[in-house]
Amino acid sequence: MTAGAQALNRLAAYVNAHSHALLRVTVGIVFFGFGVLKLFPSASPAEQLAVDAATKMTLGMVPETVLLLSLAALETAIGIGLIVGRRLLRPALVAFFLHMGGVFSTLLLLPDAMWQPHSPAPTMEGQYVVKNVVLVAVCLVVAAHEWGRGDRSGAGNGAG
């Protein structure tokens, strides 16, 4: 076996051994980053879309600033929980899946913003929402790994 093939085999073994942690941490970084962006006015490209959807969900009874700060805090907390793992992982996963329910509800709540007229094709904003199926798939893998482990490790460390 060539040195290159050996290096690739070692890399593959390393990635395989740490794949769940890699998935968990990378999605956590994405969530943390998007959450932090929402703390700065107009920094997030999804800011208005998120506020419009949340306003509809709360029937306009919550001020936009409160909605945006709440979303920022939620996404940042989910990100931290995924990055840190351990005892924060399971609550972060639950919050993630609940949050994704709200994210995908945007496709129904804001159809004019999500879908091109007279077409089943999503708009750019709709594509921004639909791409979250990848994050859901990743977190399903992480959740299956985490919940499949049970409490065998004692603290449910989510390290791998």
Coordinates of C-alpha atoms in Angstrom, one line a residue:
M1 CA 0.0 0.0 0.0
T2 CA 1.3 3.4 -0.9
A3 CA 2.0 6.1 1.7
G4 CA -0.8 8.2 0.2
A5 CA -3.3 5.3 0.5
Q6 CA -2.1 4.7 4.1
A7 CA -2.6 8.4 5.0
L8 CA -6.1 8.3 3.5
N9 CA -7.0 5.2 5.4
R10 CA -5.8 6.8 8.7
L11 CA -7.8 9.9 7.9
A12 CA -10.9 7.9 7.1
A13 CA -10.5 5.9 10.4
Y14 CA -10.1 9.1 12.3
V15 CA -13.1 10.8 10.7
N16 CA -15.2 7.6 11.2
A17 CA -14.2 7.4 14.9
H18 CA -15.1 11.1 15.5
S19 CA -17.9 11.6 12.9
H20 CA -20.7 12.2 15.4
A21 CA -18.7 14.8 17.3
L22 CA -17.7 16.4 14.0
L23 CA -21.4 16.7 12.9
R24 CA -22.5 17.9 16.3
V25 CA -19.9 20.6 16.6
T26 CA -20.1 21.9 13.1
V27 CA -23.9 22.3 13.3
G28 CA -23.3 23.9 16.7
I29 CA -20.9 26.4 15.2
V30 CA -23.4 27.3 12.5
F31 CA -26.2 27.8 15.0
F32 CA -24.0 29.8 17.4
G33 CA -22.9 32.0 14.5
F34 CA -26.4 32.6 13.2
G35 CA -27.7 33.3 16.7
V36 CA -25.0 35.8 17.4
L37 CA -25.7 37.6 14.1
K38 CA -29.2 38.2 15.2
L39 CA -27.9 40.3 18.1
F40 CA -26.6 42.9 15.7
P41 CA -29.3 44.9 13.8
S42 CA -29.4 44.0 10.1
A43 CA -26.4 41.6 10.3
S44 CA -28.4 38.5 9.7
P45 CA -29.8 38.0 6.2
A46 CA -32.7 36.0 7.7
E47 CA -33.6 38.6 10.3
Q48 CA -36.7 40.0 8.7
L49 CA -37.9 36.6 7.6
A50 CA -37.5 35.3 11.1
V51 CA -39.3 38.3 12.6
D52 CA -42.1 38.1 10.1
A53 CA -42.7 34.4 10.8
A54 CA -42.4 34.8 14.6
T55 CA -44.8 37.7 14.5
K56 CA -47.4 35.6 12.7
M57 CA -46.8 32.7 15.2
T58 CA -47.3 35.1 18.1
L59 CA -50.3 36.8 16.5
G60 CA -48.4 40.1 16.7
M61 CA -48.6 40.2 20.5
V62 CA -44.8 40.2 21.0
P63 CA -42.7 43.2 20.0
E64 CA -40.3 42.5 17.1
T65 CA -37.2 43.4 19.2
V66 CA -38.2 40.8 21.8
L67 CA -38.8 38.2 19.1
L68 CA -35.4 38.8 17.5
L69 CA -33.6 38.8 20.8
S70 CA -35.4 35.6 21.8
L71 CA -34.5 33.9 18.5
A72 CA -30.9 35.1 18.9
A73 CA -30.8 33.7 22.4
L74 CA -32.4 30.4 21.4
E75 CA -30.1 29.8 18.4
T76 CA -27.0 30.8 20.4
A77 CA -28.0 28.4 23.2
I78 CA -28.7 25.6 20.8
G79 CA -25.3 26.2 19.3
I80 CA -23.5 26.2 22.6
G81 CA -25.3 23.0 23.6
L82 CA -24.3 21.2 20.5
I83 CA -20.7 22.4 20.7
V84 CA -20.3 21.6 24.4
G85 CA -22.3 18.4 24.3
R86 CA -22.3 16.6 27.6
R87 CA -25.4 17.4 29.7
L88 CA -26.3 20.2 27.3
L89 CA -26.7 18.0 24.3
R90 CA -30.1 16.5 24.9
P91 CA -31.8 19.8 25.8
A92 CA -30.1 21.4 22.8
L93 CA -31.4 18.7 20.5
V94 CA -34.9 19.0 21.8
A95 CA -34.7 22.8 21.3
F96 CA -33.2 22.3 17.9
F97 CA -36.1 20.1 16.6
L98 CA -38.7 22.4 18.1
H99 CA -37.0 25.4 16.5
M100 CA -36.9 23.6 13.2
G101 CA -40.7 23.2 13.4
G102 CA -41.0 27.0 13.6
V103 CA -38.5 27.4 10.8
F104 CA -40.3 25.1 8.5
S105 CA -43.7 26.6 9.4
T106 CA -42.5 29.7 7.6
L107 CA -43.1 27.9 4.3
L108 CA -46.8 27.9 5.1
L109 CA -47.0 31.1 7.1
L110 CA -45.3 33.3 4.5
P111 CA -46.1 31.6 1.2
D112 CA -45.6 34.8 -0.9
A113 CA -42.0 35.1 0.5
M114 CA -41.3 31.4 0.2
W115 CA -42.6 30.3 -3.2
Q116 CA -42.4 31.8 -6.7
P117 CA -45.7 32.8 -8.1
H118 CA -47.5 30.1 -10.1
S119 CA -44.7 27.7 -9.4
P120 CA -43.7 25.0 -6.9
A121 CA -40.2 26.4 -6.9
P122 CA -39.0 28.2 -3.7
T123 CA -37.8 31.8 -3.8
M124 CA -34.3 32.6 -2.5
E125 CA -35.8 33.0 1.0
G126 CA -37.6 29.7 0.5
Q127 CA -34.4 28.0 -0.4
Y128 CA -32.8 29.5 2.7
V129 CA -35.5 27.7 4.7
V130 CA -35.5 24.4 2.7
K131 CA -31.8 23.9 3.1
N132 CA -32.4 23.3 6.8
V133 CA -33.4 19.7 5.9
V134 CA -29.6 19.1 5.9
L135 CA -29.3 20.4 9.4
V136 CA -32.3 18.3 10.5
A137 CA -30.7 15.2 8.9
V138 CA -27.4 15.9 10.7
C139 CA -29.2 16.4 14.1
L140 CA -31.2 13.2 13.5
V141 CA -27.9 11.3 13.2
V142 CA -26.5 13.0 16.3
A143 CA -29.8 12.4 18.3
A144 CA -29.9 8.8 17.3
H145 CA -26.3 8.3 18.4
E146 CA -26.9 10.2 21.7
W147 CA -30.2 8.5 22.6
G148 CA -29.0 5.2 21.4
R149 CA -26.2 5.4 23.9
G150 CA -28.7 5.6 26.8
D151 CA -27.0 6.5 30.1
R152 CA -24.2 4.0 29.6
S153 CA -21.6 6.7 30.1
G154 CA -23.1 8.0 33.3
A155 CA -23.2 11.7 32.5
G156 CA -24.3 11.4 28.8
N157 CA -21.3 13.3 27.8
G158 CA -22.1 13.5 24.0
A159 CA -18.4 13.5 23.3
G160 CA -18.5 11.2 20.3

